[in-house]
Amino acid sequence: MDYFQMNNDDMPYASVKTWIGFLIMSLGMFMAILDIQIVAASLPAIRNALGIAPDQMVWVQTAYLTAEIVAIPLTGYFTGLLGMRRLFVAAVCLFTAASVGCAQSQSFDTLIAWRIVQGFAGGTLIPAVFSAVFLLFPPRSQALATTIAGVAAVLAPTVGPIVGGWITESWSWHWLFRINIAPGILAAIGATITLRGGIADQRTPRAFDVMALAALAVSLTAFEIGLKDAPALGWTAPRVLGFLTVSLIGAAIFVGKTLRSAWPLVELKCFQDRNFAIGCALSFALGIGLFGSTYLMPFFLGLVREHGALRIGEIMLATGMAQLLAAPVAVMLERRVDARWLSFAGFALFAAGLLLSSRQTLSTDAAEMMVPQIMRGAAIMFCLLPPTRLALGQLSERLVADGSGLFNLMRNLGGAVGLVLIDTVIFSRSAANADAIVAKLQSGDVGTAVAIGIPRNAFLEQIGQPPDEFAQEMVRPLVEKAALVGAVNDAWLMIGILTALAVLLVLFVRKPPTPVGL
């Protein structure tokens, strides 16, 4: 056997070649996820270089994320068609080629076209790695393999800002894509050499349902675009409602055709398993908190504290360090403690770390952010590793690839929904907070004046007098910044509460059987 060997107790364990192959797969996934965050740190540089209009810059990220979301649930089909090894090698080669295309782009249209290709390839890599955990490894090795994949999946967004900031300041934006070339070539060659055997190719390829694929792509794309536009245009804007309506129609067509098909493009029967369904809900909740926190921190540090990209990345490293330190503890406990209780504790700690950040002030900086970051970083592996086993560990081998795609899709959709909710809160609450602050200043509230940065004596001198134009111009940015802090705190509070609600879902999980050999 290529993948399993036998120890003295006649229990299978993974071979060295299998572990090397899996580490190579995790490297490919890490690069795909990292590419989102490091590009985000350099959007201004890309905009200036290519002469892109400010309102069009969001498509550099949206194109990638939308293509990724479309690709993720299709991984099960491609695994059955190509086999896990050939699928991974093809995806990583396509991702590397698209990275070269992005780096060489001389126009906005060319860059977006390559970002779509890059996102589709990257979206295939993510669930392929998580399905490999259950296709390559015996039960005794799955906890460690899941942890390795989990560290790669959640560490990439954490280190992304500092890597992107360093590359931007040291070289040029082109290197944000060129750094993928060497790891991509290494991963393709390494996977070809190490991932051998017939296990991944035992599934019968399914018929390709073009209509279902088109409905899925249209539904997810329209959903992503509708969500992106909602905070700025409003949820009742015709454009937003139009996209969301198209998304619902596409989803209905896709589900209808999939349920009636003998060989569905995506196997929705996975949701018949209660633990899988709850695991996907937990993955959705993790996406809200994970993507939300990695969005709110640089948002606050950049606009309120006015830090540069490199300094923001340095501050955010605390989350990644806590995550790495907690990973071996998570592996040890996962072998000994019921996955339900680990999930419960993980989401409770993660929610507490989110809620603790909802008390930020104008002076909050690295020191005050340290404890919430450590709490969130320590909790992440317990929010990912046990729910992954709960969701995928009891599925048949035939359903693992489909289940992995759906499980990872839910995390990305959770992130998309969470970011939209955050933007909606910030857009709406900033204006309301500013009006409240202005009202207090007009009533002579000295405490509010001092809190937003107005010198006490200067404010006292102005009480009872109409402010002149100079005073208004001096006070306006102080009011806007203070209002923004309150809105950001409201956003932290919202995602903290939503994450806390996920704790209740764990209570409905059926106790999974203890894997043999653990």
Coordinates of C-alpha atoms in Angstrom, one line a residue:
M1 CA 0.0 0.0 0.0
D2 CA 1.3 3.4 -0.9
Y3 CA -0.6 5.5 1.7
F4 CA -0.8 3.2 4.8
Q5 CA 1.8 1.1 6.5
M6 CA 1.4 -1.2 9.5
N7 CA 3.0 -0.9 13.0
N8 CA 3.7 -3.6 15.5
D9 CA 0.1 -3.4 16.8
D10 CA -1.2 -4.1 13.2
M11 CA -2.8 -0.7 13.2
P12 CA -2.3 1.4 10.0
Y13 CA -0.4 4.6 10.1
A14 CA 0.5 7.1 7.3
S15 CA 3.8 6.6 5.4
V16 CA 6.5 9.3 5.3
K17 CA 5.8 9.7 1.5
T18 CA 2.1 10.4 2.4
W19 CA 3.0 13.1 4.9
I20 CA 5.4 14.8 2.5
G21 CA 2.7 14.8 -0.2
F22 CA 0.2 16.2 2.2
L23 CA 2.6 19.0 3.4
I24 CA 3.1 19.9 -0.2
M25 CA -0.7 20.1 -0.8
S26 CA -1.0 22.3 2.3
L27 CA 1.7 24.6 0.9
G28 CA -0.4 25.0 -2.2
M29 CA -3.5 25.8 -0.2
F30 CA -1.5 28.3 2.0
M31 CA -0.4 30.2 -1.1
A32 CA -3.9 30.3 -2.5
I33 CA -5.4 31.8 0.7
L34 CA -2.4 34.1 1.4
D35 CA -2.9 35.6 -2.1
I36 CA -6.1 37.3 -0.9
Q37 CA -4.6 39.2 2.0
I38 CA -1.3 40.2 0.6
V39 CA -3.0 41.8 -2.4
A40 CA -5.4 43.6 -0.1
A41 CA -2.5 45.4 1.5
S42 CA -1.3 46.8 -1.8
L43 CA -4.5 47.8 -3.6
P44 CA -3.5 51.5 -3.6
A45 CA -0.2 50.7 -5.3
I46 CA -2.0 48.5 -7.9
R47 CA -4.5 51.3 -8.5
N48 CA -1.9 53.9 -9.1
A49 CA 0.2 51.7 -11.4
L50 CA -2.7 50.6 -13.7
G51 CA -4.7 53.9 -13.5
I52 CA -7.8 52.1 -12.0
A53 CA -10.8 54.2 -10.9
P54 CA -11.2 54.0 -7.1
D55 CA -14.7 52.5 -7.3
Q56 CA -13.4 49.7 -9.5
M57 CA -10.6 48.6 -7.2
V58 CA -12.9 46.3 -5.3
W59 CA -13.0 44.0 -8.3
V60 CA -9.4 43.0 -7.8
Q61 CA -10.6 41.1 -4.7
T62 CA -14.2 40.4 -5.7
A63 CA -13.1 38.7 -9.0
Y64 CA -10.8 36.3 -7.0
L65 CA -13.3 35.6 -4.2
T66 CA -16.2 35.0 -6.5
A67 CA -14.3 32.6 -8.7
E68 CA -13.1 30.8 -5.6
I69 CA -16.6 30.5 -4.2
V70 CA -17.8 29.0 -7.4
A71 CA -14.9 26.5 -7.6
I72 CA -15.1 25.2 -4.0
P73 CA -18.3 23.1 -4.2
L74 CA -17.1 21.6 -7.6
T75 CA -14.1 20.0 -6.1
G76 CA -16.0 16.8 -5.4
Y77 CA -16.9 16.5 -9.1
F78 CA -13.3 17.2 -10.2
T79 CA -11.9 14.7 -7.7
G80 CA -14.1 12.0 -9.1
L81 CA -13.2 13.0 -12.7
L82 CA -9.4 13.4 -12.3
G83 CA -8.5 11.8 -9.0
M84 CA -7.0 13.7 -6.1
R85 CA -3.4 13.8 -7.3
R86 CA -4.1 14.9 -10.9
L87 CA -6.7 17.5 -9.6
F88 CA -4.2 19.0 -7.2
V89 CA -1.4 19.1 -9.8
A90 CA -3.6 20.6 -12.4
A91 CA -5.0 23.2 -10.0
V92 CA -1.6 24.3 -8.6
C93 CA -0.2 24.6 -12.2
L94 CA -3.2 26.7 -13.2
F95 CA -2.8 28.9 -10.1
T96 CA 0.9 29.4 -10.8
A97 CA 0.3 30.3 -14.5
A98 CA -2.4 32.7 -13.5
S99 CA -0.1 34.3 -10.9
V100 CA 2.4 34.9 -13.8
G101 CA -0.4 36.5 -15.8
C102 CA -1.4 38.8 -12.9
A103 CA 2.2 39.9 -12.4
Q104 CA 2.6 40.7 -16.1
S105 CA -0.8 42.5 -16.5
Q106 CA -0.6 46.0 -18.0
S107 CA -4.3 46.9 -17.8
F108 CA -7.2 46.5 -15.4
D109 CA -9.2 44.2 -17.7
T110 CA -6.2 41.8 -18.1
L111 CA -5.6 41.7 -14.3
I112 CA -9.2 40.9 -13.6
A113 CA -9.3 38.1 -16.1
W114 CA -6.2 36.5 -14.6
R115 CA -7.6 37.0 -11.1
I116 CA -10.7 35.0 -12.1
V117 CA -8.6 32.1 -13.3
Q118 CA -6.4 32.4 -10.2
G119 CA -9.4 32.4 -7.9
F120 CA -11.0 29.4 -9.6
A121 CA -7.7 27.4 -9.3
G122 CA -7.2 28.5 -5.7
G123 CA -10.7 27.6 -4.7
T124 CA -10.1 24.0 -5.9
L125 CA -7.0 23.7 -3.8
I126 CA -8.7 24.4 -0.4
P127 CA -11.3 21.6 -0.2
A128 CA -8.9 19.2 -1.9
V129 CA -6.5 19.5 1.0
F130 CA -9.2 18.9 3.6
S131 CA -10.7 15.9 1.8
A132 CA -7.1 14.5 1.5
V133 CA -7.1 14.3 5.4
F134 CA -9.8 11.6 5.2
L135 CA -8.7 10.0 1.9
L136 CA -5.0 9.7 2.7
F137 CA -4.8 9.0 6.4
P138 CA -6.1 6.4 8.8
P139 CA -8.2 7.6 11.8
R140 CA -5.2 7.7 14.1
S141 CA -3.4 10.3 11.9
Q142 CA -6.4 12.5 10.9
A143 CA -6.2 14.8 13.9
L144 CA -2.6 15.9 13.2
A145 CA -3.4 16.2 9.4
T146 CA -6.4 18.3 10.1
T147 CA -4.4 20.5 12.3
I148 CA -1.7 21.0 9.7
A149 CA -4.4 21.9 7.1
G150 CA -6.1 24.2 9.6
V151 CA -3.0 26.0 10.5
A152 CA -2.3 26.7 6.8
A153 CA -5.9 27.8 6.2
V154 CA -6.2 30.3 9.1
L155 CA -2.5 31.4 9.4
A156 CA -2.5 32.7 5.8
P157 CA -5.0 35.5 6.5
T158 CA -3.1 36.4 9.7
V159 CA 0.3 36.8 8.2
G160 CA -1.0 38.2 4.9
P161 CA -1.0 41.9 5.9
I162 CA 2.6 41.9 7.1
V163 CA 3.8 39.9 4.1
G164 CA 1.9 42.2 1.7
G165 CA 3.1 45.3 3.5
W166 CA 6.7 44.2 3.4
I167 CA 6.6 43.2 -0.3
T168 CA 5.0 46.5 -1.2
E169 CA 7.5 48.6 0.7
S170 CA 10.5 46.5 -0.3
W171 CA 9.8 45.7 -4.0
S172 CA 6.7 46.3 -6.2
W173 CA 3.2 45.0 -6.4
H174 CA 4.2 42.6 -9.2
W175 CA 6.0 40.5 -6.6
L176 CA 2.7 39.9 -4.8
F177 CA 2.0 37.4 -7.6
R178 CA 5.6 36.4 -8.5
I179 CA 6.2 34.9 -5.0
N180 CA 3.7 32.2 -6.0
I181 CA 5.8 30.9 -8.8
A182 CA 8.5 29.0 -7.0
P183 CA 6.2 27.4 -4.4
G184 CA 3.7 26.5 -7.2
I185 CA 6.4 24.7 -9.2
L186 CA 7.7 22.9 -6.1
A187 CA 4.1 21.8 -5.1
A188 CA 3.3 20.5 -8.6
I189 CA 6.5 18.5 -8.9
G190 CA 6.4 17.3 -5.3
A191 CA 2.8 16.2 -5.5
T192 CA 3.4 14.3 -8.8
I193 CA 6.2 12.4 -7.1
T194 CA 4.7 11.7 -3.7
L195 CA 0.9 11.4 -4.2
R196 CA 0.7 8.0 -5.9
G197 CA -1.6 5.0 -5.7
G198 CA -5.2 4.4 -6.7
I199 CA -7.2 5.4 -3.6
A200 CA -8.2 8.8 -5.0
D201 CA -9.1 7.4 -8.4
Q202 CA -11.6 4.8 -7.2
R203 CA -14.7 6.9 -7.6
T204 CA -16.7 6.7 -10.8
P205 CA -16.7 10.0 -12.8
R206 CA -20.0 11.7 -12.9
A207 CA -21.8 13.2 -15.9
F208 CA -21.2 16.8 -16.4
D209 CA -24.4 18.8 -15.9
V210 CA -23.8 22.1 -17.7
M211 CA -27.2 23.6 -16.6
A212 CA -26.5 22.8 -12.9
L213 CA -23.0 24.3 -13.2
A214 CA -24.3 27.5 -14.9
A215 CA -27.0 27.8 -12.2
L216 CA -24.5 27.4 -9.4
A217 CA -22.0 29.9 -10.9
V218 CA -24.8 32.5 -11.6
S219 CA -26.2 32.0 -8.1
L220 CA -23.0 32.4 -6.2
T221 CA -21.6 35.2 -8.4
A222 CA -24.9 37.2 -8.1
F223 CA -25.0 36.6 -4.3
E224 CA -21.4 37.8 -3.9
I225 CA -21.9 40.9 -6.0
G226 CA -25.2 41.7 -4.4
L227 CA -23.6 41.5 -0.9
K228 CA -20.7 43.7 -2.0
D229 CA -23.1 46.4 -3.2
A230 CA -25.5 46.3 -0.3
P231 CA -23.6 48.4 2.3
A232 CA -23.1 51.3 -0.1
L233 CA -26.3 51.3 -2.1
G234 CA -28.7 50.0 0.6
W235 CA -30.4 46.6 0.9
T236 CA -33.5 47.9 -0.9
A237 CA -31.6 49.3 -3.9
P238 CA -32.9 47.9 -7.2
R239 CA -29.4 46.7 -8.2
V240 CA -29.0 44.8 -4.9
L241 CA -32.4 43.3 -4.9
G242 CA -31.9 42.3 -8.6
F243 CA -28.7 40.4 -7.9
L244 CA -30.1 38.7 -4.8
T245 CA -33.2 37.7 -6.7
V246 CA -31.1 36.2 -9.5
S247 CA -29.1 34.4 -6.8
L248 CA -32.2 32.8 -5.3
I249 CA -33.5 31.7 -8.7
G250 CA -30.1 30.2 -9.7
A251 CA -29.9 28.4 -6.3
A252 CA -33.4 27.0 -6.8
I253 CA -32.6 25.7 -10.3
F254 CA -29.3 24.2 -9.0
V255 CA -30.9 22.4 -6.0
G256 CA -33.8 21.1 -8.1
K257 CA -31.6 19.7 -10.8
T258 CA -29.1 18.3 -8.3
L259 CA -31.7 16.5 -6.2
R260 CA -33.2 14.9 -9.3
S261 CA -29.9 13.8 -10.9
A262 CA -28.6 10.3 -10.6
W263 CA -25.0 11.7 -10.8
P264 CA -25.2 15.2 -9.2
L265 CA -22.6 17.8 -9.8
V266 CA -22.5 18.4 -6.0
E267 CA -23.7 15.7 -3.7
L268 CA -26.2 17.5 -1.4
K269 CA -27.1 14.2 0.3
C270 CA -24.2 15.1 2.7
F271 CA -26.7 17.4 4.5
Q272 CA -28.8 14.3 5.5
D273 CA -26.1 13.7 8.1
R274 CA -27.0 15.9 11.1
N275 CA -23.4 16.3 12.2
F276 CA -22.4 17.4 8.8
A277 CA -25.1 20.0 8.6
I278 CA -24.2 21.4 12.0
G279 CA -20.5 21.3 11.2
C280 CA -21.3 23.4 8.1
A281 CA -23.2 25.9 10.2
L282 CA -20.2 26.1 12.6
S283 CA -17.9 26.6 9.6
F284 CA -20.2 29.5 8.5
A285 CA -20.0 31.0 11.9
L286 CA -16.2 30.7 12.0
G287 CA -16.1 32.5 8.6
I288 CA -18.0 35.4 10.1
G289 CA -15.6 35.8 13.0
L290 CA -12.4 34.9 11.2
F291 CA -12.9 37.1 8.1
G292 CA -14.6 39.8 10.2
S293 CA -11.7 40.1 12.7
T294 CA -9.0 40.2 10.0
Y295 CA -11.0 42.9 8.3
L296 CA -11.8 45.1 11.4
M297 CA -8.3 45.1 12.8
P298 CA -6.5 46.7 9.8
F299 CA -9.6 48.9 9.2
F300 CA -9.3 50.3 12.7
L301 CA -5.5 50.5 12.8
G302 CA -5.3 52.2 9.4
L303 CA -8.1 54.7 9.7
V304 CA -8.1 55.5 13.4
R305 CA -4.5 54.8 14.5
E306 CA -3.1 55.7 11.0
H307 CA -0.6 52.9 10.9
G308 CA 1.0 51.7 7.7
A309 CA 0.5 48.3 6.2
L310 CA 3.7 46.9 7.7
R311 CA 3.0 48.1 11.2
I312 CA -0.6 46.7 11.0
G313 CA 0.8 43.3 10.0
E314 CA 3.3 43.4 12.9
I315 CA 0.4 44.0 15.4
M316 CA -1.7 41.3 13.9
L317 CA 1.0 38.7 14.2
A318 CA -0.1 38.1 17.8
T319 CA -3.1 36.1 16.5
G320 CA -0.9 33.9 14.4
M321 CA 1.6 33.2 17.2
A322 CA -1.2 32.3 19.6
Q323 CA -2.6 30.0 16.9
L324 CA 0.7 28.2 16.4
L325 CA 1.2 27.7 20.1
A326 CA -2.3 26.4 20.5
A327 CA -2.1 23.9 17.6
P328 CA -0.2 21.1 19.4
V329 CA -2.5 21.5 22.4
A330 CA -5.5 21.1 20.1
V331 CA -4.1 18.0 18.6
M332 CA -3.5 16.4 22.0
L333 CA -6.9 17.3 23.4
E334 CA -8.7 16.2 20.2
R335 CA -7.4 12.7 20.7
R336 CA -8.7 12.6 24.3
V337 CA -11.7 14.9 24.6
D338 CA -15.1 14.7 23.0
A339 CA -15.1 16.9 19.8
R340 CA -18.4 18.4 20.9
W341 CA -16.9 19.9 24.1
L342 CA -13.8 21.1 22.3
S343 CA -16.0 22.9 19.7
F344 CA -18.1 24.4 22.5
A345 CA -15.0 25.7 24.3
G346 CA -13.4 26.9 21.1
F347 CA -16.4 29.0 19.9
A348 CA -17.0 30.3 23.4
L349 CA -13.4 31.5 23.7
F350 CA -13.4 32.9 20.1
A351 CA -16.7 34.8 20.8
A352 CA -15.2 36.2 24.1
G353 CA -12.2 37.5 22.2
L354 CA -14.4 39.2 19.6
L355 CA -16.6 40.8 22.3
L356 CA -13.6 42.0 24.2
S357 CA -12.6 44.1 21.1
S358 CA -15.9 45.9 21.2
R359 CA -14.6 48.3 23.9
Q360 CA -11.9 50.0 21.9
T361 CA -11.2 53.7 22.2
L362 CA -9.4 56.3 20.1
S363 CA -6.2 55.4 22.0
T364 CA -6.5 51.6 21.6
D365 CA -3.3 50.2 20.0
A366 CA -1.1 47.1 20.0
A367 CA -1.0 46.6 23.8
E368 CA -4.7 46.8 24.3
M369 CA -5.3 44.5 21.4
M370 CA -3.0 41.8 22.6
V371 CA -5.3 39.9 25.0
P372 CA -8.3 39.7 22.5
Q373 CA -5.9 38.6 19.8
I374 CA -4.4 35.8 22.0
M375 CA -7.9 34.6 22.9
R376 CA -9.0 34.5 19.3
G377 CA -5.7 32.9 18.1
A378 CA -5.8 30.2 20.8
A379 CA -9.5 29.4 20.0
I380 CA -9.2 29.2 16.2
M381 CA -7.9 25.6 16.0
F382 CA -10.7 24.4 18.4
C383 CA -13.2 26.1 16.1
L384 CA -11.8 24.3 13.0
L385 CA -10.3 20.9 13.9
P386 CA -13.1 19.3 16.0
P387 CA -15.9 20.7 13.7
T388 CA -14.0 19.3 10.7
R389 CA -14.0 15.9 12.2
L390 CA -17.7 16.2 13.2
A391 CA -18.6 17.2 9.7
L392 CA -16.4 14.9 7.5
G393 CA -15.2 12.2 9.8
Q394 CA -18.4 10.0 9.5
L395 CA -19.0 10.5 5.8
S396 CA -18.4 7.6 3.4
E397 CA -15.3 7.9 1.2
R398 CA -17.6 8.5 -1.8
L399 CA -19.0 11.7 -0.1
V400 CA -15.8 13.1 1.5
A401 CA -14.7 15.3 -1.5
D402 CA -18.2 16.7 -1.9
G403 CA -18.5 17.2 1.8
S404 CA -15.2 19.0 2.0
G405 CA -16.2 21.3 -0.8
L406 CA -19.5 22.2 0.9
F407 CA -17.9 22.6 4.3
N408 CA -15.2 25.0 3.1
L409 CA -17.8 26.8 0.9
M410 CA -19.8 27.6 4.1
R411 CA -16.8 29.2 5.7
N412 CA -16.2 31.5 2.7
L413 CA -19.9 32.3 2.5
G414 CA -19.9 33.1 6.2
G415 CA -16.9 35.4 5.6
A416 CA -18.7 37.1 2.7
V417 CA -21.9 37.6 4.7
G418 CA -20.0 38.8 7.7
L419 CA -18.1 41.4 5.8
V420 CA -21.3 42.8 4.3
L421 CA -22.9 43.0 7.7
I422 CA -19.8 44.7 9.1
D423 CA -19.8 47.3 6.3
T424 CA -23.6 47.9 6.8
V425 CA -23.1 48.5 10.5
I426 CA -20.1 50.8 9.9
F427 CA -22.0 52.8 7.2
S428 CA -25.1 53.2 9.3
R429 CA -23.7 53.6 12.8
S430 CA -20.9 56.1 11.8
A431 CA -23.5 58.7 10.7
A432 CA -25.7 58.1 13.7
N433 CA -22.7 58.3 16.1
A434 CA -21.5 61.5 14.5
D435 CA -24.9 63.1 15.0
A436 CA -25.0 62.1 18.6
I437 CA -21.5 63.5 19.3
V438 CA -22.3 66.8 17.6
A439 CA -25.5 67.1 19.7
K440 CA -23.4 66.6 22.9
L441 CA -20.9 69.1 21.8
Q442 CA -23.6 71.7 21.1
S443 CA -25.0 71.1 24.6
G444 CA -21.7 71.9 26.1
D445 CA -20.6 68.3 27.2
V446 CA -17.0 68.8 28.2
G447 CA -16.4 65.1 28.7
T448 CA -17.3 64.3 25.1
A449 CA -15.1 67.1 23.9
V450 CA -12.1 65.9 25.8
A451 CA -12.8 62.3 24.8
I452 CA -12.6 63.0 21.0
G453 CA -9.5 65.1 21.4
I454 CA -10.6 68.8 21.8
P455 CA -8.5 70.6 24.4
R456 CA -10.6 71.3 27.5
N457 CA -9.8 75.0 27.8
A458 CA -10.3 75.6 24.1
F459 CA -13.8 74.0 24.3
L460 CA -14.8 75.9 27.4
E461 CA -13.9 79.2 25.6
Q462 CA -16.2 78.3 22.7
I463 CA -19.3 77.4 24.9
G464 CA -22.1 79.7 24.1
Q465 CA -20.6 81.0 20.9
P466 CA -21.3 79.9 17.4
P467 CA -18.3 78.0 16.0
D468 CA -16.5 79.7 13.2
E469 CA -15.5 78.0 10.0
F470 CA -12.0 77.3 11.2
A471 CA -13.2 75.6 14.4
Q472 CA -15.7 73.5 12.4
E473 CA -12.9 72.3 10.1
M474 CA -10.7 71.4 13.0
V475 CA -13.4 69.6 14.9
R476 CA -15.0 67.7 12.0
P477 CA -12.2 65.0 11.6
L478 CA -12.2 64.5 15.3
V479 CA -15.9 63.8 15.3
E480 CA -15.7 61.5 12.3
K481 CA -12.9 59.5 13.8
A482 CA -14.7 59.1 17.2
A483 CA -17.9 58.2 15.4
L484 CA -15.9 55.6 13.4
V485 CA -14.6 54.0 16.6
G486 CA -18.1 53.6 18.0
A487 CA -19.2 52.0 14.7
V488 CA -16.3 49.6 14.6
N489 CA -17.1 48.6 18.2
D490 CA -20.7 47.9 17.2
A491 CA -19.4 45.7 14.4
W492 CA -17.2 43.8 16.8
L493 CA -20.2 43.4 19.1
M494 CA -22.3 42.0 16.2
I495 CA -19.9 39.4 15.0
G496 CA -19.1 38.4 18.6
I497 CA -22.8 37.8 19.3
L498 CA -23.3 35.8 16.1
T499 CA -20.3 33.7 16.9
A500 CA -21.6 33.1 20.5
L501 CA -24.8 31.8 19.0
A502 CA -22.9 29.1 17.3
V503 CA -22.1 27.6 20.7
L504 CA -25.7 26.6 21.0
L505 CA -25.5 24.6 17.8
V506 CA -22.9 22.2 19.4
L507 CA -25.6 21.0 21.8
F508 CA -27.4 19.4 18.9
V509 CA -24.5 17.4 17.6
R510 CA -24.7 13.6 17.9
K511 CA -21.8 12.1 19.8
P512 CA -19.5 10.6 17.1
P513 CA -18.0 7.2 17.7
T514 CA -14.4 7.2 18.9
P515 CA -12.0 6.4 16.1
V516 CA -10.2 3.0 16.4
G517 CA -6.7 3.4 17.5
L518 CA -7.0 6.8 19.1

